Coordinates of C-alpha atoms and ligand atoms in Angstrom, one line a residue:
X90 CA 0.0 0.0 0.0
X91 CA 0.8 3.2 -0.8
X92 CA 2.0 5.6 2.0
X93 CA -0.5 8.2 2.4
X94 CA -2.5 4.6 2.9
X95 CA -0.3 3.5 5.7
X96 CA -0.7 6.9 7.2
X97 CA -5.1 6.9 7.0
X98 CA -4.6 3.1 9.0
X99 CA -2.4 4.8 11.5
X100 CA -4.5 7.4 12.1
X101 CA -7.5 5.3 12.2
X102 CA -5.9 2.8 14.8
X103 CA -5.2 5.8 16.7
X104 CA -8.5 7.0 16.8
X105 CA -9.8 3.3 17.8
X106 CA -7.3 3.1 20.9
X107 CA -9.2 5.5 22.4
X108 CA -12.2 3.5 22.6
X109 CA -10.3 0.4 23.3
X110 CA -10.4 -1.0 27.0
X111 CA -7.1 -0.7 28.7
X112 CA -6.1 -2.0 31.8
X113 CA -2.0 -1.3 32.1
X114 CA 0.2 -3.0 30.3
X115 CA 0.9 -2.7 26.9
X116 CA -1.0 -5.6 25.4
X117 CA -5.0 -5.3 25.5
X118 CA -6.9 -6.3 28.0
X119 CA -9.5 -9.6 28.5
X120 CA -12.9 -8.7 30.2
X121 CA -12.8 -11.4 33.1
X122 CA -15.5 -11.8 36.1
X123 CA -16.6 -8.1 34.9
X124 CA -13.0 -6.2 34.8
X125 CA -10.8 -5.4 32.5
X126 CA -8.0 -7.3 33.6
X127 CA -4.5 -6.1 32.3
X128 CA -3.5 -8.0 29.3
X129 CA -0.4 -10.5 28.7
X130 CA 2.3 -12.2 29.4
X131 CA 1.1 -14.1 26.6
X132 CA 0.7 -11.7 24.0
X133 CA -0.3 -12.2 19.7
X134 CA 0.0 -9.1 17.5
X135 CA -3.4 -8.4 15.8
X136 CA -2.7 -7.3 11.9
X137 CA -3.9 -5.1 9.5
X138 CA -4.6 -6.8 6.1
X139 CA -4.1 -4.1 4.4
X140 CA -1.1 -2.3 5.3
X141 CA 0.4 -5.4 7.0
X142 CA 1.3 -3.4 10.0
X143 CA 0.8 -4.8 13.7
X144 CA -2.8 -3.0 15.3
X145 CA -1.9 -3.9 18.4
X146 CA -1.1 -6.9 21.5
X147 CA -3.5 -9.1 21.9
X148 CA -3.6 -11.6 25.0
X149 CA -3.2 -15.1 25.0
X150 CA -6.0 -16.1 27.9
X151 CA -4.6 -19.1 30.0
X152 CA -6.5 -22.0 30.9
X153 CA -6.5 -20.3 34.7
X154 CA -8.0 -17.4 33.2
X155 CA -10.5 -19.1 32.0
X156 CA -11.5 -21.0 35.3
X157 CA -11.6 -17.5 36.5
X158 CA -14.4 -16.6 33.8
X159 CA -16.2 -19.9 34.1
X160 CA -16.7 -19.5 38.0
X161 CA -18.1 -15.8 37.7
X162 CA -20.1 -16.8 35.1
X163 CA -21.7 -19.3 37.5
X164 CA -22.9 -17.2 39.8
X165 CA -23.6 -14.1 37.5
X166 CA -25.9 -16.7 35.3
X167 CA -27.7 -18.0 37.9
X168 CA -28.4 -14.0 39.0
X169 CA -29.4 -13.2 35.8
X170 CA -31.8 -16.0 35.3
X171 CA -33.8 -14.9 38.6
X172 CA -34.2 -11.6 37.2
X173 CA -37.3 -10.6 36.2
X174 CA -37.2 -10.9 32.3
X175 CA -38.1 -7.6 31.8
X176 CA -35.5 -6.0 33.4
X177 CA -33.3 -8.6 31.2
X178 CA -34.8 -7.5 28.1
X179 CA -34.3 -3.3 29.3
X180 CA -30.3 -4.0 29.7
X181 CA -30.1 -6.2 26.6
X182 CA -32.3 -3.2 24.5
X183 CA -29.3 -0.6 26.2
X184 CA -26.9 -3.0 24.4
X185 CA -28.2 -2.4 21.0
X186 CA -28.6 1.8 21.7
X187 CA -24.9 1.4 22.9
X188 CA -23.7 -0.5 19.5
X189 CA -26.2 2.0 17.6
X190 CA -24.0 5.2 19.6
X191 CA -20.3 3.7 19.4
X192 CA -21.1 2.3 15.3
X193 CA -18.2 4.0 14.2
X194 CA -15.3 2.9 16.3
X195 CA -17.2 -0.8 16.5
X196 CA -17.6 -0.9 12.2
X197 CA -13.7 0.8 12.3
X198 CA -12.0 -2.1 14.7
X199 CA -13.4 -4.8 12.0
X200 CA -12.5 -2.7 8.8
X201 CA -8.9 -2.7 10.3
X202 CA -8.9 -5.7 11.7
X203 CA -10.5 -8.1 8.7
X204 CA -10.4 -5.4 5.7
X205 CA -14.0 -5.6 5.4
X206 CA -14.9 -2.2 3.7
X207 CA -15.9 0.5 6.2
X208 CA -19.3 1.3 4.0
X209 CA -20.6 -2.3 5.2
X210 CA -18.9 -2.5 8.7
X211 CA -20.1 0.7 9.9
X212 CA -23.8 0.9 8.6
X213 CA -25.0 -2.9 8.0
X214 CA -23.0 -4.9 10.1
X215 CA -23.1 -2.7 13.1
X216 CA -27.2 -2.1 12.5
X217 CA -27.5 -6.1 12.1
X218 CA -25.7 -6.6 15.6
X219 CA -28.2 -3.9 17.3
X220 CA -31.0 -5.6 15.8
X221 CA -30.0 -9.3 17.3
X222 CA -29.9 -7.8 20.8
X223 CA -33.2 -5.8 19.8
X224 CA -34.9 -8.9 18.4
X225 CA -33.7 -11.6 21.6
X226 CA -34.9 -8.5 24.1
X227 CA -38.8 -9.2 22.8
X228 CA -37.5 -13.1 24.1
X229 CA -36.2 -12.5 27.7
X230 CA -40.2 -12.7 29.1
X231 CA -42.0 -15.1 26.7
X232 CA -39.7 -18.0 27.7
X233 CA -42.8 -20.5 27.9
X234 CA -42.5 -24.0 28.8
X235 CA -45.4 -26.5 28.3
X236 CA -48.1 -28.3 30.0
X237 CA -48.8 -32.2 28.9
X238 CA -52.1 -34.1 29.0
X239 CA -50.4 -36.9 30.3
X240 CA -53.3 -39.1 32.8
X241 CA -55.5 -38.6 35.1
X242 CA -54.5 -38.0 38.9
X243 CA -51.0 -36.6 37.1
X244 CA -49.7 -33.5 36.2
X245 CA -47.0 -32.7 33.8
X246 CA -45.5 -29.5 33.1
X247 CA -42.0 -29.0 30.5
X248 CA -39.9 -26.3 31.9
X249 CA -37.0 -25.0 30.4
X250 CA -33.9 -23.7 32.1
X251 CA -30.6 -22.0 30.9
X252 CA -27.4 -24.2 30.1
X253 CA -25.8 -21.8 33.0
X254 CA -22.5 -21.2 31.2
X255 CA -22.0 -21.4 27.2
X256 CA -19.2 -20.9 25.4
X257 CA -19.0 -19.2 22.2
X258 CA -16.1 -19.3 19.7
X259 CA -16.3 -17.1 16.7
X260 CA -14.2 -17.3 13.5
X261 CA -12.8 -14.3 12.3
X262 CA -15.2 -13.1 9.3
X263 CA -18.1 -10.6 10.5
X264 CA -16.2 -10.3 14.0
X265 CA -19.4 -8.4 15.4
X266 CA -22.3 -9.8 13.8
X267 CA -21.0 -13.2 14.6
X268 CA -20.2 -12.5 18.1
X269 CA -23.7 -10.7 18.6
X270 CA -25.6 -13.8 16.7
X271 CA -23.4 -15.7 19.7
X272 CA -24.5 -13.7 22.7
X273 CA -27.8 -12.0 22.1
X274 CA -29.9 -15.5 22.3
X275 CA -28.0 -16.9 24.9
X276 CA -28.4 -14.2 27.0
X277 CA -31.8 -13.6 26.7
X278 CA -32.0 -17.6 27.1
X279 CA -30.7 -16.6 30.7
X280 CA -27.3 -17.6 30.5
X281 CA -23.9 -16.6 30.9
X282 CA -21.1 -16.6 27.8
X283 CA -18.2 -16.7 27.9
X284 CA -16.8 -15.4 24.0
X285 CA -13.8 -15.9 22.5
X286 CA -13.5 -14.2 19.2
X287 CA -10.8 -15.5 16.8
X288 CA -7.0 -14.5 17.4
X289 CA -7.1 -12.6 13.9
X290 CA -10.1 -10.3 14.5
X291 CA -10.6 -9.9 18.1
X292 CA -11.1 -5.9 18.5
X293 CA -14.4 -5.3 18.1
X294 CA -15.3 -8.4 20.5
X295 CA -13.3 -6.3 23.1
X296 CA -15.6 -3.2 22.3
X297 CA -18.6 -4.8 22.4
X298 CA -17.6 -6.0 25.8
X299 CA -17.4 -2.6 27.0
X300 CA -21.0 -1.9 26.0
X301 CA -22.3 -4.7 27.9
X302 CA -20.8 -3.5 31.0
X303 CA -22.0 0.1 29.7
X304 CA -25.4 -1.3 29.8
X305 CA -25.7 -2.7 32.7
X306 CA -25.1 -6.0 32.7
X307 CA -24.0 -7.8 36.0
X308 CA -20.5 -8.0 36.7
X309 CA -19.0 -11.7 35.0
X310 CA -22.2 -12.4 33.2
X311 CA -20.2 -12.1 30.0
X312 CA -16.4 -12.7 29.6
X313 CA -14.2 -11.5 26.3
X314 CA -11.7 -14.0 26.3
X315 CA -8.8 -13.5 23.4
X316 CA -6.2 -16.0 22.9
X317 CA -5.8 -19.5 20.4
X318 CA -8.3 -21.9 19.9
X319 CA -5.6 -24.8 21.0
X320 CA -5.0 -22.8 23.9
X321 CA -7.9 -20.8 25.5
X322 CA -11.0 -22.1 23.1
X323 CA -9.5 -25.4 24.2
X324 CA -10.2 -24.5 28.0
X325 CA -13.3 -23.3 27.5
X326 CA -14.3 -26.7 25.2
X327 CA -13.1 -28.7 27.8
X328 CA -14.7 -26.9 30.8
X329 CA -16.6 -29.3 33.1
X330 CA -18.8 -25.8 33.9
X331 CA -19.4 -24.9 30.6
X332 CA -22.4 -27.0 30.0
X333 CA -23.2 -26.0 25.9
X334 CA -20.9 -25.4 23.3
X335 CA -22.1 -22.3 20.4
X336 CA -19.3 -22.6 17.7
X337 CA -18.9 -21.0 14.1
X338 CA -16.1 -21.3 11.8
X339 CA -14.3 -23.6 9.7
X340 CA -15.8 -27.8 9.6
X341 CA -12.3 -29.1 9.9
X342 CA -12.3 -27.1 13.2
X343 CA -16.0 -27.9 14.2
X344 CA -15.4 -31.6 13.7
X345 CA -12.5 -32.0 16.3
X346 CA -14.9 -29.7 18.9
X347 CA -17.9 -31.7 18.3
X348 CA -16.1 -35.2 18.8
X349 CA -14.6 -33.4 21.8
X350 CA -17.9 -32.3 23.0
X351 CA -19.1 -35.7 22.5
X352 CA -16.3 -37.1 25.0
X353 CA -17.7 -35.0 27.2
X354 CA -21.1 -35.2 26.6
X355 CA -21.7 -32.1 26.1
X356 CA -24.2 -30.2 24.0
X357 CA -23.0 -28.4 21.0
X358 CA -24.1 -26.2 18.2
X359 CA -21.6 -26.0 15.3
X360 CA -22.2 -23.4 12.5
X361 CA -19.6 -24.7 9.8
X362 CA -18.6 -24.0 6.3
X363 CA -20.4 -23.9 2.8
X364 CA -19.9 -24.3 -1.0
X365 CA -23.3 -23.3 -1.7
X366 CA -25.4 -23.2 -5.4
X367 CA -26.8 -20.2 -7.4
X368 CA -29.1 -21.9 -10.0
X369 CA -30.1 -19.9 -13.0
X370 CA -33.2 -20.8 -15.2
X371 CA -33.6 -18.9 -18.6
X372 CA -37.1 -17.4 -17.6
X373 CA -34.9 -15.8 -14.4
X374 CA -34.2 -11.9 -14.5
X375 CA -30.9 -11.8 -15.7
X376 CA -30.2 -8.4 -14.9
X377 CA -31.5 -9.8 -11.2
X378 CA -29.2 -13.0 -11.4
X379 CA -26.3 -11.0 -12.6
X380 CA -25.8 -8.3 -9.8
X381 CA -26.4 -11.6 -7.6
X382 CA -24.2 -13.8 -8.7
X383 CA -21.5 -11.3 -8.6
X384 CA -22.4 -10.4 -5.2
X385 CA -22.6 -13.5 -3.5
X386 CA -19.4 -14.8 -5.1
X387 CA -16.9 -12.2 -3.6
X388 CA -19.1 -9.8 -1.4
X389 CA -16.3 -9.5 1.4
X390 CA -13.5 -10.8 -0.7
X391 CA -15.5 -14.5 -1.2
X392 CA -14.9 -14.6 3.1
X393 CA -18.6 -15.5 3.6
X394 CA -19.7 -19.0 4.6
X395 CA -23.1 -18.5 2.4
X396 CA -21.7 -17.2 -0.3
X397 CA -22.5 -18.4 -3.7
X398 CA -19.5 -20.4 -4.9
X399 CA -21.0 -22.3 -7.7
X400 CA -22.5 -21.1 -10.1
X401 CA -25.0 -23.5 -12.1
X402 CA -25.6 -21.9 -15.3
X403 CA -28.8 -23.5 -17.9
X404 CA -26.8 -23.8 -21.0
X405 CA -29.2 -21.1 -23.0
X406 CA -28.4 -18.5 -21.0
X407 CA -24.8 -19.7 -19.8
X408 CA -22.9 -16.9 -22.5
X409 CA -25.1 -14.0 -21.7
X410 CA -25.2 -14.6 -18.0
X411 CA -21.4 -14.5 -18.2
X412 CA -21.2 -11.3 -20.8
X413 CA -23.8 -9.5 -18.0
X414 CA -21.2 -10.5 -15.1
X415 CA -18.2 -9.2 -16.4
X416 CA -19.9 -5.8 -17.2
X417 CA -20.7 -5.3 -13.0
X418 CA -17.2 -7.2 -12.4
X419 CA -15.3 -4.2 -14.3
X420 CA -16.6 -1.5 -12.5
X421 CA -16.2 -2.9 -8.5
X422 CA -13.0 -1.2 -6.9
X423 CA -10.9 -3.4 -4.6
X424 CA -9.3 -1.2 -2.8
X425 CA -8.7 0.5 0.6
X426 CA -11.5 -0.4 3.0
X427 CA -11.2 2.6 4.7
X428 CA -12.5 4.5 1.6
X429 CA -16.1 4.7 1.4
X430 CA -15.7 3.7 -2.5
X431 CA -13.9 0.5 -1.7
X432 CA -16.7 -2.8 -2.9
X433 CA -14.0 -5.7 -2.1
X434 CA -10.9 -5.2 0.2
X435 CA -8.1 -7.5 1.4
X436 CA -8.2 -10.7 2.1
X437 CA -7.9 -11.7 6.0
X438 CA -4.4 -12.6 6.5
X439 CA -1.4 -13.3 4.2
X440 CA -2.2 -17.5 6.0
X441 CA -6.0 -16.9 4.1
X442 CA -4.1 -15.6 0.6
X443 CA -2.0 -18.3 0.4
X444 CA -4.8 -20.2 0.6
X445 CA -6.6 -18.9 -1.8
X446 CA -3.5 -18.6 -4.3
X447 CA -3.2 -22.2 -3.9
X448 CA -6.7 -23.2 -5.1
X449 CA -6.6 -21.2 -7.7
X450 CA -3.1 -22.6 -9.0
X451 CA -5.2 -26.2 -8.3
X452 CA -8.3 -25.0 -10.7
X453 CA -5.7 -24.2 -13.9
X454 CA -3.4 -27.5 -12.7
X455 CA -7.0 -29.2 -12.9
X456 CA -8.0 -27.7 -16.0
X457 CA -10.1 -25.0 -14.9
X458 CA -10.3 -21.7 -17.3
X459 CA -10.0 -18.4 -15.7
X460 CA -12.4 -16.3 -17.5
X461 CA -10.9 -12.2 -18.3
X462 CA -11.4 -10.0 -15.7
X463 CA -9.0 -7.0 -15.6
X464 CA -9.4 -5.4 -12.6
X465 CA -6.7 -3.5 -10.8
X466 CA -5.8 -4.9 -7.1
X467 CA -3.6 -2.7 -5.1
X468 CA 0.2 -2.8 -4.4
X469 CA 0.9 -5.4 -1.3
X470 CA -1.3 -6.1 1.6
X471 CA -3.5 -9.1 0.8
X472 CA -5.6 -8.7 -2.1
X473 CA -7.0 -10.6 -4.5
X474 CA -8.5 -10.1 -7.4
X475 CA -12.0 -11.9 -7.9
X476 CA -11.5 -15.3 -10.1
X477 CA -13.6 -16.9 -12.2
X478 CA -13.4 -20.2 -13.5
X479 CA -15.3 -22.0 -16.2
X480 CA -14.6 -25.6 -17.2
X481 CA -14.7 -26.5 -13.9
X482 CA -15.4 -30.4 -13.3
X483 CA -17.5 -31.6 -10.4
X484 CA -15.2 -33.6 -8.9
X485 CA -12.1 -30.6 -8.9
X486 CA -10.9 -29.2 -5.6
X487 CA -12.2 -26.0 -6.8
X488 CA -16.0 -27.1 -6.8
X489 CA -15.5 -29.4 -4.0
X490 CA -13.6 -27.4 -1.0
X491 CA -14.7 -24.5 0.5
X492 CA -12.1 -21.8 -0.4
X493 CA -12.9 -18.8 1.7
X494 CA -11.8 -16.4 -1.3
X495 CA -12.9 -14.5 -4.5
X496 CA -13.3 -17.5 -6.4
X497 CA -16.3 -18.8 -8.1
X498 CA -16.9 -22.0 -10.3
X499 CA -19.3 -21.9 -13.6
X500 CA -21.3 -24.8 -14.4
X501 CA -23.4 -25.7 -17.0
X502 CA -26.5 -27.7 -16.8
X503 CA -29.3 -28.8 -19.7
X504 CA -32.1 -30.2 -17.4
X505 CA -33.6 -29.8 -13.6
X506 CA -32.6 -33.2 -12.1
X507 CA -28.7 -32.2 -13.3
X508 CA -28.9 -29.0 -12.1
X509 CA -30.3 -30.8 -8.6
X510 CA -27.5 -33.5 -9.1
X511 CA -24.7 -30.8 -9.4
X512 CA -26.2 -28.6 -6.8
X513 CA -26.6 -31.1 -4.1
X514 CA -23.3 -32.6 -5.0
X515 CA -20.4 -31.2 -2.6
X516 CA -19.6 -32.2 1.6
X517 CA -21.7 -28.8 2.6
X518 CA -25.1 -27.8 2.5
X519 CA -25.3 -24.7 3.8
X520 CA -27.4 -22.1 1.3
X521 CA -28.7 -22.2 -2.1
X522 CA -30.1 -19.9 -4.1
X523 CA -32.6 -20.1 -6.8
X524 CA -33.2 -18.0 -10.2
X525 CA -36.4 -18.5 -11.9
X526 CA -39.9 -16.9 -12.5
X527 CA -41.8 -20.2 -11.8
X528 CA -42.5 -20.6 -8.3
X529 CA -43.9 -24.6 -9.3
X530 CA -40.2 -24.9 -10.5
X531 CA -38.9 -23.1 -7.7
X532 CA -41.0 -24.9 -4.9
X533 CA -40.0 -28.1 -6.1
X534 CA -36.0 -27.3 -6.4
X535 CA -36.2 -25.7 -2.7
X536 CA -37.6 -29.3 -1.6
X537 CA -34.7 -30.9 -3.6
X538 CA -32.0 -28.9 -2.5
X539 CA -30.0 -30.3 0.5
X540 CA -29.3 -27.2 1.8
X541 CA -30.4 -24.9 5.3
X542 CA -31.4 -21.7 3.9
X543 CA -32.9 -21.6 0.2
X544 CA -33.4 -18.2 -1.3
X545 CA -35.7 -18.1 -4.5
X546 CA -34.8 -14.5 -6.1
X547 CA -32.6 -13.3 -3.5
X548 CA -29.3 -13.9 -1.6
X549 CA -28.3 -12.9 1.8
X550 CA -31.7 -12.5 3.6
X551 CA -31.4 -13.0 7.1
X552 CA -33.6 -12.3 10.0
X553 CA -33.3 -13.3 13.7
X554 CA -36.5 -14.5 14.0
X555 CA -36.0 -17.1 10.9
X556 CA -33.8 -20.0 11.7
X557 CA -30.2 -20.5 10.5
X558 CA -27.8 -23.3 10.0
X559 CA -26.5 -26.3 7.8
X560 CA -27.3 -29.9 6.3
X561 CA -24.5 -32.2 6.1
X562 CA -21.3 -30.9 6.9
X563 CA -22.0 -27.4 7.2
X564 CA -23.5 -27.6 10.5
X565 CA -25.1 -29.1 13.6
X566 CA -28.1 -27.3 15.7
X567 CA -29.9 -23.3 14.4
X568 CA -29.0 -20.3 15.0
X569 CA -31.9 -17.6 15.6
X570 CA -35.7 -18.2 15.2
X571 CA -37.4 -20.2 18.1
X572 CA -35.3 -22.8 17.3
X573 CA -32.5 -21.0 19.2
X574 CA -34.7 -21.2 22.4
X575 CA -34.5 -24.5 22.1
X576 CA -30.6 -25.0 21.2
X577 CA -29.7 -22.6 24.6
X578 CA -31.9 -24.3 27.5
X579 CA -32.2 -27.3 29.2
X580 CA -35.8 -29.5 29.2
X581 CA -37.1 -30.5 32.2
X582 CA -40.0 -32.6 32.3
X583 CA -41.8 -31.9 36.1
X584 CA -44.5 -35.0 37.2
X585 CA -47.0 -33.9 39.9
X586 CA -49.2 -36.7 41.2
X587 CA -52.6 -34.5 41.6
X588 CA -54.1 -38.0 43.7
X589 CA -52.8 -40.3 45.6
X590 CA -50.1 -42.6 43.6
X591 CA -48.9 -45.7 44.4
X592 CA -46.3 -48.0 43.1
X593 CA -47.2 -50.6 40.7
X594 CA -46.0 -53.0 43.4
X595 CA -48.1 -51.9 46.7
X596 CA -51.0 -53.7 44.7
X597 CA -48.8 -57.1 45.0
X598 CA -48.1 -57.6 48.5
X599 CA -45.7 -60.4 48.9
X600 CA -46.6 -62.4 51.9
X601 CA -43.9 -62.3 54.5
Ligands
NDP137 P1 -11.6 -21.7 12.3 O1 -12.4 -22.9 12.3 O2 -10.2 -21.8 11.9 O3 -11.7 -20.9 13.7 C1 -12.9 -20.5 14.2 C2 -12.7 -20.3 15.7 O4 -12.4 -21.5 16.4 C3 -11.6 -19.3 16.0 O5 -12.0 -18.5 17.1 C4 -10.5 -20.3 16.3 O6 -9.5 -19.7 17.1 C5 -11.2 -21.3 17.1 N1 -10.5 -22.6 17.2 C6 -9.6 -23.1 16.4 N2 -9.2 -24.4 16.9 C7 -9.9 -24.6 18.0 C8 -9.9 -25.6 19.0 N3 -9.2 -26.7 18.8 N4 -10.7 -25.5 20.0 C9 -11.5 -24.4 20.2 N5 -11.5 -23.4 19.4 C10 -10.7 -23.5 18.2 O7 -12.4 -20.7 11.3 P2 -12.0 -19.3 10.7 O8 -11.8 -18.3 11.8 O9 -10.9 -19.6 9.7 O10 -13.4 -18.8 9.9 C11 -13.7 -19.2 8.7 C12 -14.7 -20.4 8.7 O11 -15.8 -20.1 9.4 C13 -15.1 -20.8 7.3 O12 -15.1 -22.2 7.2 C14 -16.6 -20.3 7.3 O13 -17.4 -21.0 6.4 C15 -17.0 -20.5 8.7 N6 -18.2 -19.7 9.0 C16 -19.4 -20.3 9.1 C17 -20.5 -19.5 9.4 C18 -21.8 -20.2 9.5 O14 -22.7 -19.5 10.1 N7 -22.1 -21.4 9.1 C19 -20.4 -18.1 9.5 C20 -19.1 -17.5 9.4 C21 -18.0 -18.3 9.1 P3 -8.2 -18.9 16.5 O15 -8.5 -18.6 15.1 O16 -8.1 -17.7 17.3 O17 -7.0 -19.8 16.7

């Protein structure tokens, strides 16, 4: 990057250290048992995609830190569940005005620290996080359990109680909304969390921990814990106290925590990775399809676990759908994220480009074609240009692995059951999307599709009151909706005998 670049990051990391927490030291702090406890020994430098420079110390939180958390999140839960829901619901609506007030320096710590461009971090992503703790408030006091005709002289009644403690390990794309999708249910659930972001984008987890404690919330009921996964999301995974396990990032990673879950019998919900279908039938809206596809491929540099990264293409309209992409490809800017012009910005870290470079140099070893697309990427930092390959076969790495990067696969298809065939053929089964004016065509593909979310016409819709998560390998448990309730509490079932009850056996007295 250029220098006047390196100088705009500077400034802006300047301008976030104000709102950061400190605590002493020169590392950041961890919010622990509701203080900001000075940061280090164990420290990991937190870097700019962009520029490449170092944004600040991070901690490493020790297992012993995490005890710590654990134990205050104990008691703090068990207050905050015998609080009257309304009063829940007031401090989790203060969150959301506190993420509305402090947008900019919130949308600014994730621009820095993922390159996500400022335009989306500041307005949409930081909106979308208010909205979760807005949406879970309305929860807090409609908690309801269940009564059961069971028999007569009996009375059964299904109650449903927090986990107590949840962990909650994020991965590092959409820091915030990820770590608010995390929290805002199982708070209003009645637990305690205790959140570890990811060690490549942990700033805005640190603020958002300030506004919790800004708003109220008792002292431990939520802990910001920074640091590895083999080190402190390890401790918190293996934590007798932590009862449920809320995890989203990468399957190879949610594998080895569920199976360690499972030792411990423990419950889990894993929100994994995707390689998920756009199909495009010729009576679609091209113009529609076009800005979509484009979108959904390499809307925040491809770094998007729904994004669309196959393309399935009816052979009619295969050319022109093509010819329509290029023409929105050529005028996107990658660019600066901090400039509010920027569409795509780096990639995450230089780990994530090589990465990507590699599958890329596997699609043309494979026999994939690249298909023109001059656009100009800046000078260093870790940008990639958007990639796409026709002549991609089913069975290459390319169309098989999820990539995490500006790269899209073209298919072609001739009839419905091959575009289903294609479609449903890959480990994940996250989202799909649809193209088509039919709705018969479009009702009977979203039954076919082996997939969590379908969209018919549309990409990207999300609400937390509809449910969210993966088939197959893509996941294990929903996020938001009322399914959520469900995911963060215990059942208890509660058997009242309204008569006198006997055992079956005081009827067959056994004579001495
Ligand atoms: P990773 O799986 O690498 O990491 C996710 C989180 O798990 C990080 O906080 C990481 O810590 C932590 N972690 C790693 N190893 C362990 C372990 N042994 N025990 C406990 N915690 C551990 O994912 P990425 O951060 O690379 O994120 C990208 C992935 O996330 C993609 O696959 C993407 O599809 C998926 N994702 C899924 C979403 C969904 O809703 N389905 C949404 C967003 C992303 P650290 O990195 O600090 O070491």
């Amino acid at each position: 990057m250029r220098n006047d670049a390196e100088a705009q990051h500077a400034a802006a990391m300047e301008k976030l250290r104000s709102a950061l927490p400190r605590a002493g030291g020169t590392a950041l702090p961890n919010l622990v048992a509701g203080e900001w406890v000075p940061g280090g020994p164990d420290t990991r430098e937190t870097i700019d995609p962009t520029t490449g420079r170092s944004l600040a110390d991070v901690t490493i939180a020790a297992p012993s830190t995490v005890d710590h958390a654990v134990a205050t999140a104990r008691e703090a839960g068990a207050r905050w569940w015998n609080t009257d829901g309304q009063d829940r619901s007031r401090a989790m609506r203060k969150v959301a005005d506190l993420i509305r007030d402090r947008a900019d320096y919130l949308g600014l710590a994730d621009t820095l620290d993922v390159g996500r461009p400022i335009r989306d971090t500041v307005t949409r992503d930081t909106e979308r996080a208010a909205r979760l703790f807005e949406y879970w408030a309305g929860a807090t006091d409609r908690l309801r359990g269940a009564t059961v005709p069971v028999q007569p002289g009996l009375f059964n009644v299904v109650l449903r109680e927090p986990y107590g403690v949840v962990g909650a390990i994020t991965p590092w794309n959409y820091p915030l909304t990820n770590a608010a999708t995390k929290l805002a249910p199982a708070l209003a659930t009645g637990n305690a969390v205790v959140l570890k972001p990811a060690e490549d984008s942990p700033l805005s987890a640190l603020l958002l921990g300030q506004c919790l404690l800004d708003a109220g919330l008792p002292a431990g009921l939520v802990s910001v814990l920074t640091g590895p996964g083999d080190v402190t999301g390890e401790a918190i995974v293996g934590h007798p106290a932590v009862e449920k396990i809320t995890f989203t990032g990468s399957t190879e990673v949610g594998r080895k925590i569920g199976s360690r879950c499972g030792e411990l019998l423990k419950s889990v919900s894993l929100e994994l990775g995707g390689k998920s279908p756009m199909l495009v039938f010729p009576d679609a809206d091209l113009d529609g399809a076009a800005d979509a596809a484009v979108y959904t491929a390499f809307l925040n540099a491809g770094q998007t676990c729904t994004a669309g990264t196959r393309l399935l293409l009816h052979q009619s309209i295969a050319d022109d759908m093509l010819g329509r992409m290029k023409e929105r490809l050529a005028v996107l800017r990658i660019g600066d994220p901090l400039d509010e012009g920027t569409d795509i910005g780096p990639i995450v870290s230089q780990r994530q480009l090589a990465t990507v470079r590699a599958y890329v140099a596997s699609g043309l070893e494979q026999g994939a074609k690249p298909i023109d697309v001059a656009l100009e990427v800046p000078e260093g930092g870790c940008f990639h240009p958007p990639v796409i390959f026709t002549d991609v076969e089913p069975t290459m790495r390319i169309a098989q692995e999820e990539i995490f990067g500006p790269v899209l696969s073209v298919f072609v298809f001739d009839d419905v059951g091959k575009a289903v065939d294609l479609a449903n053929d890959t480990p994940y089964g996250l989202a799909a999307s649809i193209w088509t004016s039919e709705l018969a065509l479009a009702t009977e593909l979203a039954a076919a599709l082996q997939a969590g979310i379908v969209w018919t016409n549309c990409v990207h819709m999300l609400h937390p009151g509809s449910p969210y998560g993966g088939y197959k390998a893509s996941g294990v448990g929903l996020e938001m909706g009322d399914e959520a309730i469900g995911q963060h509490m215990k059942t208890k079932s509660v058997w009242t005998a309204t008569e006198d009850w006997r055992s079956p056996w005081a009827s067959v007295r056994h004579e001495l």
